[in-house]
Short mmCIF file of C-alpha atoms in Angstrom, two decimals:
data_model
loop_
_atom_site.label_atom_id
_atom_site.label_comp_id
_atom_site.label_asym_id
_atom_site.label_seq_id
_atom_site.Cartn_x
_atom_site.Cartn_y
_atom_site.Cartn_z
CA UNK A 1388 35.52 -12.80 26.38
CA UNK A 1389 32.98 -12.94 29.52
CA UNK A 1390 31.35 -9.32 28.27
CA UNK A 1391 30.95 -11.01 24.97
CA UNK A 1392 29.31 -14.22 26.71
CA UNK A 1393 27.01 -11.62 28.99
CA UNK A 1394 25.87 -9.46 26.10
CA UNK A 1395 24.76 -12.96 24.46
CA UNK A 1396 22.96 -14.03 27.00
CA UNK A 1397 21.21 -10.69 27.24
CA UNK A 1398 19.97 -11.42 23.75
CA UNK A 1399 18.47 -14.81 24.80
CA UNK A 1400 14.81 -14.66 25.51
CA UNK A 1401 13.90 -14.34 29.35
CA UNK A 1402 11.83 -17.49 30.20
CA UNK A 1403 10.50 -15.61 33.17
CA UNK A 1404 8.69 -13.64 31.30
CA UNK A 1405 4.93 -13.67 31.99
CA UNK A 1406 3.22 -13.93 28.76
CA UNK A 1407 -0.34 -13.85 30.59
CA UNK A 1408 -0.41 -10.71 31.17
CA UNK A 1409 -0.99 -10.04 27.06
CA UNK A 1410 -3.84 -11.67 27.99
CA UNK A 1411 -5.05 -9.95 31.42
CA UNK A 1412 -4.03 -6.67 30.31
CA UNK A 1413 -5.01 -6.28 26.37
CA UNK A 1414 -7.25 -3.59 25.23
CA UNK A 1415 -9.14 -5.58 22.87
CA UNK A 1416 -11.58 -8.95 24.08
CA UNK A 1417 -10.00 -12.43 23.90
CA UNK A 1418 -11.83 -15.59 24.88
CA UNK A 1419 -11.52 -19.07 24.08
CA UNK A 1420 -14.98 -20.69 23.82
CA UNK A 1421 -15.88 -24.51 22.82
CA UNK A 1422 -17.29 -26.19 20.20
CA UNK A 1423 -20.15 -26.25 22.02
CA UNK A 1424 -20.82 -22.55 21.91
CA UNK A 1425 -19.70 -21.69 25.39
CA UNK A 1426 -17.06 -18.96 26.76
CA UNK A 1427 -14.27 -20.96 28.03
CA UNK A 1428 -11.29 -18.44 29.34
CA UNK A 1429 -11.69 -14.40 28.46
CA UNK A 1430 -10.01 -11.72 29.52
CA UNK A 1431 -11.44 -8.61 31.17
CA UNK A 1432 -11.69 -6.71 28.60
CA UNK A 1433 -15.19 -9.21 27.65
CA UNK A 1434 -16.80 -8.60 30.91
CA UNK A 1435 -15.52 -4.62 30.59
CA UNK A 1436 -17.32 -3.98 27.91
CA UNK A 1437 -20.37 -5.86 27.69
CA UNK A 1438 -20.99 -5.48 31.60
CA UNK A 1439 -21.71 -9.01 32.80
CA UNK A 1440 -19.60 -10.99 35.05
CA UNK A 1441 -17.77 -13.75 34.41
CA UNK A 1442 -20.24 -16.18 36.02
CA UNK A 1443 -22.98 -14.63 33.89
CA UNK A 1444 -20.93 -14.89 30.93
CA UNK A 1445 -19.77 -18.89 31.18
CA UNK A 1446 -23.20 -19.86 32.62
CA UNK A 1447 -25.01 -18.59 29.20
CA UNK A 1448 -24.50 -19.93 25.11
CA UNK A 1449 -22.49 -16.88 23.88
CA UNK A 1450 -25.03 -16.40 21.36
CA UNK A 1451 -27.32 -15.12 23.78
CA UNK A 1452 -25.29 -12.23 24.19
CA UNK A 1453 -25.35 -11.36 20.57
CA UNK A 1454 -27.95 -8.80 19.21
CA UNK A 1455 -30.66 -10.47 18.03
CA UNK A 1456 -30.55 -9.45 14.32
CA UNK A 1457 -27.29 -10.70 14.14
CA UNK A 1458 -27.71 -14.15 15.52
CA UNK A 1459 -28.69 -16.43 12.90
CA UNK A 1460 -25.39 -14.98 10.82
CA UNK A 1461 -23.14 -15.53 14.12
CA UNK A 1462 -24.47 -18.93 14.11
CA UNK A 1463 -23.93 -19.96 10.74
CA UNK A 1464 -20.36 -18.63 10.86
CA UNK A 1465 -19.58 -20.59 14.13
CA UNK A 1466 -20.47 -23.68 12.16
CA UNK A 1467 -18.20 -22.63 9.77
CA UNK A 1468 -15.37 -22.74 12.04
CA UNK A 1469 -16.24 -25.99 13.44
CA UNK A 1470 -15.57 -27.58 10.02
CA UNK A 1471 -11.90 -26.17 11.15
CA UNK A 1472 -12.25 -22.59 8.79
CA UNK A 1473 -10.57 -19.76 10.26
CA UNK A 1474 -13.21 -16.81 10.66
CA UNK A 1475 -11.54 -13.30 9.52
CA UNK A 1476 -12.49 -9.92 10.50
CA UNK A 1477 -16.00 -10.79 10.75
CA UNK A 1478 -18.55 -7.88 12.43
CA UNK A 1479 -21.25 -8.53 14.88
CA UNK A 1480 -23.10 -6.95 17.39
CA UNK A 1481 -23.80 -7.51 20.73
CA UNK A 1482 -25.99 -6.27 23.35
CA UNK A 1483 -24.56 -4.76 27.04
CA UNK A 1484 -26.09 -5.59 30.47
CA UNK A 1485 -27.49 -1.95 29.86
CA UNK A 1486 -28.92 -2.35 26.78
CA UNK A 1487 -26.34 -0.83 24.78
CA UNK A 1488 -25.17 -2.61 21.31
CA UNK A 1489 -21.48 -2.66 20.76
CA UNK A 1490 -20.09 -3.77 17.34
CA UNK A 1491 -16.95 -5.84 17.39
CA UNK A 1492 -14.99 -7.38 14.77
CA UNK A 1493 -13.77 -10.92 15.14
CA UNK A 1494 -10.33 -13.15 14.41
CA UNK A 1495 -11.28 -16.47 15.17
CA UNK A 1496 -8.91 -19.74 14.64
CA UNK A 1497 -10.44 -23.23 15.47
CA UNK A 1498 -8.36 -26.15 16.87
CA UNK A 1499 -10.13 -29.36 16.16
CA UNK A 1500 -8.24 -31.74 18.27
CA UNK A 1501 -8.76 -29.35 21.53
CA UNK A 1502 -12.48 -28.69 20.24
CA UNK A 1503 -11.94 -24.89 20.84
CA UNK A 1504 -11.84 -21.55 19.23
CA UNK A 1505 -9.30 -18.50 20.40
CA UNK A 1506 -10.88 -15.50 18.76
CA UNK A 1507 -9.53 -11.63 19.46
CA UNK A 1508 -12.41 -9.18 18.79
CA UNK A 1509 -12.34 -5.10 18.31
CA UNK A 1510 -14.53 -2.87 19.70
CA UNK A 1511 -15.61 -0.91 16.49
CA UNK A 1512 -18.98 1.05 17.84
CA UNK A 1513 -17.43 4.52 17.41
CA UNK A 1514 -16.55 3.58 13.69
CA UNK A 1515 -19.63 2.11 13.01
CA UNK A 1516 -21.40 5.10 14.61
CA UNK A 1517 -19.19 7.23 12.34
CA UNK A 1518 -20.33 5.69 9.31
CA UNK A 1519 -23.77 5.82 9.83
CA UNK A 1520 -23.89 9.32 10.32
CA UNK A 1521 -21.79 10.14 6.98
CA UNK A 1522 -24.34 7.79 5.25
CA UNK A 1523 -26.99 10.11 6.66
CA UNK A 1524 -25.35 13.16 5.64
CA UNK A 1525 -24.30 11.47 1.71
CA UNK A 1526 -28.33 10.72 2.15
CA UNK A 1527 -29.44 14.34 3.03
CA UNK A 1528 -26.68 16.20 0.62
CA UNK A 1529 -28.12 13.80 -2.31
CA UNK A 1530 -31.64 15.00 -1.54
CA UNK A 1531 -30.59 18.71 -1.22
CA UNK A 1532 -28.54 18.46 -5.05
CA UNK A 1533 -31.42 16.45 -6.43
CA UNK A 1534 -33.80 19.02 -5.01
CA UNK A 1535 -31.73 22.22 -6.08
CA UNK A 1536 -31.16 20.79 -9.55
CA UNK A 1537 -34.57 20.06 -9.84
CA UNK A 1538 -35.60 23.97 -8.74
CA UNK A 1539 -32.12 25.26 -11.10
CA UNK A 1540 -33.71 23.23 -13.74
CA UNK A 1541 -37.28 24.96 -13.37
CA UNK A 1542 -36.38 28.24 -12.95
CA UNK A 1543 -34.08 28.31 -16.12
CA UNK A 1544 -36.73 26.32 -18.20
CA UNK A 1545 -39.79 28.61 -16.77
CA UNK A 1546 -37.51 32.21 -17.47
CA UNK A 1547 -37.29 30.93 -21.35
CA UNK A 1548 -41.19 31.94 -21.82
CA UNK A 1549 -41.27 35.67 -20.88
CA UNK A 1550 -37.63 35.94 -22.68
CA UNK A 1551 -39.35 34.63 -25.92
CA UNK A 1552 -42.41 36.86 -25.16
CA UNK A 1553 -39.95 40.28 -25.13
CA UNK A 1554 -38.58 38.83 -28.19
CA UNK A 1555 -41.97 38.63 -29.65
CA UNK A 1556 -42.26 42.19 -28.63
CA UNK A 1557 -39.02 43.46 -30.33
CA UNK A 1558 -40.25 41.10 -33.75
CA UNK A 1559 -43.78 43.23 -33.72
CA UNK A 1560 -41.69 46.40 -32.98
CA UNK A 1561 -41.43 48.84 -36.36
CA UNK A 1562 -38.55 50.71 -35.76
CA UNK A 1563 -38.84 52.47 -39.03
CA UNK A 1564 -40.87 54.84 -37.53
CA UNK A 1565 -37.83 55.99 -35.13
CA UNK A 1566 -35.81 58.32 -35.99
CA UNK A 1567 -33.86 59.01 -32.80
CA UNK A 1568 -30.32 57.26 -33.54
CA UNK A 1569 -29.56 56.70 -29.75
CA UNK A 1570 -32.90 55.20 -29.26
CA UNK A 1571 -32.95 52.28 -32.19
CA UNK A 1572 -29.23 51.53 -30.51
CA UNK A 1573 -30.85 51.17 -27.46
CA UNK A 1574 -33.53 48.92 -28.56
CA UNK A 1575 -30.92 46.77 -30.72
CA UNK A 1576 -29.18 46.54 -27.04
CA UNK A 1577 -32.09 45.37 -25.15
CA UNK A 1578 -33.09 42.81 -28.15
CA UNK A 1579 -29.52 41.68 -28.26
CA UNK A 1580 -29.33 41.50 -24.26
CA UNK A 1581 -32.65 39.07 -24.32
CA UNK A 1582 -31.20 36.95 -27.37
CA UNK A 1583 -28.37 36.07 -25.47
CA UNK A 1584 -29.99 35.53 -22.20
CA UNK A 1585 -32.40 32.93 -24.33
CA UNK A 1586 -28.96 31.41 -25.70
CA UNK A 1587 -27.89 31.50 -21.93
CA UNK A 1588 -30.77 29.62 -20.77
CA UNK A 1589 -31.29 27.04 -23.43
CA UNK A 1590 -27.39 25.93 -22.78
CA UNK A 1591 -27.55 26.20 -19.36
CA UNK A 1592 -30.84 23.51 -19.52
CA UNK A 1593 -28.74 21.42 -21.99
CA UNK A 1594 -25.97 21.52 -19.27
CA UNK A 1595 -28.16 20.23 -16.24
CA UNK A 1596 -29.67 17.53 -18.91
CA UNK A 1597 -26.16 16.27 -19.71
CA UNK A 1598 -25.07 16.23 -15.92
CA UNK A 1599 -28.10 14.12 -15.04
CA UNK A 1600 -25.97 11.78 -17.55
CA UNK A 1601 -22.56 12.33 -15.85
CA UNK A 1602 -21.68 13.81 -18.76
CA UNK A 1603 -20.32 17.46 -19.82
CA UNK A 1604 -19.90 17.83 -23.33
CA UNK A 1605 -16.16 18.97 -24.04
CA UNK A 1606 -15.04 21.14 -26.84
CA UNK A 1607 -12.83 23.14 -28.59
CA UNK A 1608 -13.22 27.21 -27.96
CA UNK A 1609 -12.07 30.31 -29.14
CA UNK A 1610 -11.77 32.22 -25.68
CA UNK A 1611 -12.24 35.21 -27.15
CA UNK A 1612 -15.36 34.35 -28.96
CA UNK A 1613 -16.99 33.56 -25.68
CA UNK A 1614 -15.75 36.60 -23.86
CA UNK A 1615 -17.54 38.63 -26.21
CA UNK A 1616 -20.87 36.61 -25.92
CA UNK A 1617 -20.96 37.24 -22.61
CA UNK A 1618 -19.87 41.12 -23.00
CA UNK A 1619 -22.44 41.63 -25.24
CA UNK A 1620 -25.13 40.23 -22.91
CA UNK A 1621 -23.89 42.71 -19.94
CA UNK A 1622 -22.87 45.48 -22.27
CA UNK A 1623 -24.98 48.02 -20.46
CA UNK A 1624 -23.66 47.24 -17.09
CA UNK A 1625 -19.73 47.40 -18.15
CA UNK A 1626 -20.21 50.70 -19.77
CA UNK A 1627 -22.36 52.21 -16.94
CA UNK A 1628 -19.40 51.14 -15.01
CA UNK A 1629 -17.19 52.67 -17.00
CA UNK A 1630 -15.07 49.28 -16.23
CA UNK A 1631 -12.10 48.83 -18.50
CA UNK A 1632 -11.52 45.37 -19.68
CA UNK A 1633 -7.79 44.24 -20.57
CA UNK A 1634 -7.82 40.81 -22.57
CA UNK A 1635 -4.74 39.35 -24.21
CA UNK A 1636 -5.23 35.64 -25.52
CA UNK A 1637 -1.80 36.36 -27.27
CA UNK A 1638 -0.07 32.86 -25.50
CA UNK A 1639 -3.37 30.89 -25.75
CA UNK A 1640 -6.12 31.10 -27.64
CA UNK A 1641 -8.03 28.10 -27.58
CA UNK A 1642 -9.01 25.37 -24.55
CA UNK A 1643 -11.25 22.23 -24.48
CA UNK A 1644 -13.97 22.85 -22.31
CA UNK A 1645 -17.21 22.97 -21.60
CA UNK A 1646 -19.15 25.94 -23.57
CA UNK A 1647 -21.69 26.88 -20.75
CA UNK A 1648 -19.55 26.26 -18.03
CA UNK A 1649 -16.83 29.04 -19.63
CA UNK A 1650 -19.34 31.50 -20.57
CA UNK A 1651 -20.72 31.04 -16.55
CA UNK A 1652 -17.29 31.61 -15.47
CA UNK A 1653 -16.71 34.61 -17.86
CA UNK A 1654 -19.75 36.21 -16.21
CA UNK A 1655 -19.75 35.66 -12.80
CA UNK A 1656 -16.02 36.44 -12.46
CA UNK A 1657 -16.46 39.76 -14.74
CA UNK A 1658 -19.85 40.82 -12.97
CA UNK A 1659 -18.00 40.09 -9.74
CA UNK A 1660 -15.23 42.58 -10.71
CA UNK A 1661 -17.80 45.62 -11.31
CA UNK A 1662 -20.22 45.08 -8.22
CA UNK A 1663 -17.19 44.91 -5.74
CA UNK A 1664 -15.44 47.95 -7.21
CA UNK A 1665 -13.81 50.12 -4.78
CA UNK A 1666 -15.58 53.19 -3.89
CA UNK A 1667 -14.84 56.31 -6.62
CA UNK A 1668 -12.54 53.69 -8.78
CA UNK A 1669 -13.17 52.89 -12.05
CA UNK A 1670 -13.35 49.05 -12.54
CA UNK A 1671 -10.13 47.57 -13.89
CA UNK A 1672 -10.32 44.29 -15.45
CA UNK A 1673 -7.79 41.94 -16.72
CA UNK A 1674 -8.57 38.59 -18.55
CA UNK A 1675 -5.38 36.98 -19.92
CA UNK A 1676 -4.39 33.32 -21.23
CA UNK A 1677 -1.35 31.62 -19.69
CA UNK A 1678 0.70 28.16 -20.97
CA UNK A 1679 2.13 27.06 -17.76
CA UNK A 1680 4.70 23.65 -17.38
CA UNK A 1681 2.44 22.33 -20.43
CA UNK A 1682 -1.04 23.65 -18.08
CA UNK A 1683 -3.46 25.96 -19.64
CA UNK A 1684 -4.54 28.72 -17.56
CA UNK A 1685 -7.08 31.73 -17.35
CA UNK A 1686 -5.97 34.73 -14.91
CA UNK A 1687 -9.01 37.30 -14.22
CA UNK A 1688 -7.81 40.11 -12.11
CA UNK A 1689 -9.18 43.19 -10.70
CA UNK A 1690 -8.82 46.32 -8.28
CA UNK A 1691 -11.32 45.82 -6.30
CA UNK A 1692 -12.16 45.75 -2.60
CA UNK A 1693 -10.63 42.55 -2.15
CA UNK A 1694 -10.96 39.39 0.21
CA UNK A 1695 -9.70 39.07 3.64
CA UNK A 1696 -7.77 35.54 2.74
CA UNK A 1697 -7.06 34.80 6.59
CA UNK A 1698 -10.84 35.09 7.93
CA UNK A 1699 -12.63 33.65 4.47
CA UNK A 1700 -9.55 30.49 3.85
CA UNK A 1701 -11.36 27.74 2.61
CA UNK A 1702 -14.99 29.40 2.52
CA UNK A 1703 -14.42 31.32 -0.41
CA UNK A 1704 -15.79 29.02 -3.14
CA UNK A 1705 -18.56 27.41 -0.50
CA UNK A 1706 -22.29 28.03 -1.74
CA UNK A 1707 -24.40 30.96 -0.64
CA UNK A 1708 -21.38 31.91 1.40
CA UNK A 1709 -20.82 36.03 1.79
CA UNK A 1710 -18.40 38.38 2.37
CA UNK A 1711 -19.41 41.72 1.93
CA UNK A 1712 -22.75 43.35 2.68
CA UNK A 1713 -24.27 43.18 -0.97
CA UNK A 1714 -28.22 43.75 -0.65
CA UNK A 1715 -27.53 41.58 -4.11
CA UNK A 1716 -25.32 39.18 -3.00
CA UNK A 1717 -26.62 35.60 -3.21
CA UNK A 1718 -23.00 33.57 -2.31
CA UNK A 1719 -23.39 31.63 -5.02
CA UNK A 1720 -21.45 32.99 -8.21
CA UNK A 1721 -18.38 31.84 -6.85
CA UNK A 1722 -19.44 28.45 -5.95
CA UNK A 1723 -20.59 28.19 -9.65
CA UNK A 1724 -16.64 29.09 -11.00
CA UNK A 1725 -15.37 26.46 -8.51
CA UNK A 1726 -17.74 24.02 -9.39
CA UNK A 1727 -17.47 24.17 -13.35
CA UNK A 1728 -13.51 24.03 -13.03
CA UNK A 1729 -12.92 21.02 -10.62
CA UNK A 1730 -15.90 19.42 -12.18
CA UNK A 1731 -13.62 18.69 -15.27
CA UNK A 1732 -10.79 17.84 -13.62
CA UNK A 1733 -8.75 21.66 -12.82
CA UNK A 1734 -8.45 23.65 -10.20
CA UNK A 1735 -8.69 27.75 -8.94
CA UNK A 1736 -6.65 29.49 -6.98
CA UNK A 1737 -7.36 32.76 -5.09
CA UNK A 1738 -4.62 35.83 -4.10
CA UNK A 1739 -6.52 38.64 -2.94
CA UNK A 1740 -6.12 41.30 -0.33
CA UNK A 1741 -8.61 44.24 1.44
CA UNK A 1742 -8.28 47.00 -1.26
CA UNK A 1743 -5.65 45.73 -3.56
CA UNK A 1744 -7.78 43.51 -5.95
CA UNK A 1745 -8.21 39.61 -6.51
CA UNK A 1746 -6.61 37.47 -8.90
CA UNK A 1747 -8.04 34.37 -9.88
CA UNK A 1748 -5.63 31.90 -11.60
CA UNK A 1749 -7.97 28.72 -13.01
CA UNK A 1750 -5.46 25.96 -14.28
CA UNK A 1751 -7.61 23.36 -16.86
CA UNK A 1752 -7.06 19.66 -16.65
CA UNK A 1753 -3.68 18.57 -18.69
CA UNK A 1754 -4.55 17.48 -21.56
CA UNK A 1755 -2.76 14.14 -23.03
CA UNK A 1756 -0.49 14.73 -25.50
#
């Protein structure tokens, strides 16, 4: 019976307990000031931080310590709480001994009858110094896309006008008068190569246009009908390859997406394939369609030289980022692929290894059923 009566008085609250010392030794400032704008009691945490004594900080209207932007708002708020509101997480600065400003965020709760106001502040300079620089940096990125889509936009509108003029050239052509078989194929090659590069360019301009608008137009395609746009565009460079291309489509033949941004994929995953062959290996391709847990997905593989996946990680999709020492590598063909997926909602993922090929596996946003 007494070990149950000592265990319950263990439980009861120790009055000895010296509850000032939550107030001598918090972190954060609390002060009581008056009604009549004057510190009253703070703890040392105030005199810390802002670097005035505590005769220097009762002997002046607290307002004096407040940056001078922000004092007109501090003293409209203070008003506020003399007509007995409670003041919630509300941000000022204030200026140090030194010069410094500090930003603090305030609790304040008025008590009419003792014509005072206990407030707790934060000190919340190395947040707001935080988010100023990531403002600056949303501010420079948003000048750097505006500029680069602006320069995209030119060079694919400007490249249209010599396209059109070899065009011209092919139109004025007579190719009656050749007789050599291998030649007219040729020429049908080249005029075929430009016409799609015109198609190329005139989408891709549509595309930028429509993304100005937050909008990408989304349709239904035939994945095989835009593979062999784009093979026909770079048929000269797959057959001086020798590259073999594997396609089956067999488990899906059709997605919803955009028609630029799959033909830019198709390319730059394809073209990627050939230039980073392995030494004395023919180029082994393979493009296949995948239903996966209701996803659709495209899986491009190849044997080529392959990505170190521990030393490139996360940098593998990042823009005008490199790998291998390509006189013609511009680091950005991969950033493109990444950027047309996510950009409508799916994702790419990346197995790869130094002379055993790459597999990329892009899954398309679900689509609601």
């Amino acid at each position: 019976m007494n070990e149950i009566m000592t265990k319950r008085q263990d439980l009861v609250p120790n009055n000895k307990y010296i509850f000032e010392h939550f107030f001598e030794l918090s972190g954060d400032l609390l002060c009581i000031a008056g009604f009549d704008g004057y510190f009253k009691k703070i703890n040392p945490a105030v005199s810390q931080l802002l670097g005035y004594t505590n005769e220097e900080l009762f002997s002046r209207p607290i307002n004096e310590f407040v940056y001078f932007e922000d004092q007109n708002i501090t003293s409209k708020v203070r008003k506020e709480l003399q007509n007995n509101k409670p003041l919630l997480n509300f941000e000022n600065r204030y200026l140090t001994k030194t010069g410094e400003i500090v930003w603090l965020s305030w609790t304040s709760m008025p008590v009419e009858d003792e014509k005072l106001v206990y407030a707790i502040a934060k000190n919340i300079t190395h947040t707001k110094k935080l988010e100023e620089e990531r403002n600056l940096l949303l501010t420079k990125i948003t000048k750097i896309n505006s500029d680069l889509k602006k320069l995209t936009y030119t060079s694919s509108h400007d490249l249209r006008s010599p396209i059109n003029n070899l065009l011209s050239i092919f139109d004025l052509l007579d190719t009656s008068k050749i007789e050599d078989s291998e030649t007219l194929e040729f020429i049908e090659m080249m005029k075929s190569a430009c016409q799609t590069l015109k198609h190329t360019l005139n989408d891709f301009v549509d595309v930028l246009i429509l993304e100005d608008k937050s909008v990408a137009e989304v349709e239904e395609l035939d994945l095989n009908e835009s593979l062999n746009t784009v093979m026909q565009s770079i048929n000269s460079l797959i057959q001086n390859s020798k590259a073999v291309i594997n396609i089956d489509f067999s488990e899906l033949k059709k997605i919803n997406f955009n028609k630029a941004y799959l033909e830019s994929i198709y390319l730059n995953l394809i073209t990627n394939s050939i230039k980073y062959t392995q030494p004395g290996q023919i180029p082994i391709i393979s493009i296949c369609s995948k239903k996966n847990n209701g996803i659709n997905q495209l899986i491009f593989s190849d044997n080529g030289i392959g990505f170190d996946m521990e030393t490139v990680k996360d940098k593998i999709f990042g823009l005008f980022q490199k790998f291998h020492n390509y006189v013609d590598s511009k680091g950005i063909g991969l950033y493109l692929v990444n950027n047309h997926v996510t950009s409508l909602g799916g994702k790419i993922e990346v197995k790869s290894a130094i002379n055993k090929g790459t597999t990329f596996t892009i899954s398309f946003k679900k689509e609601m059923t």
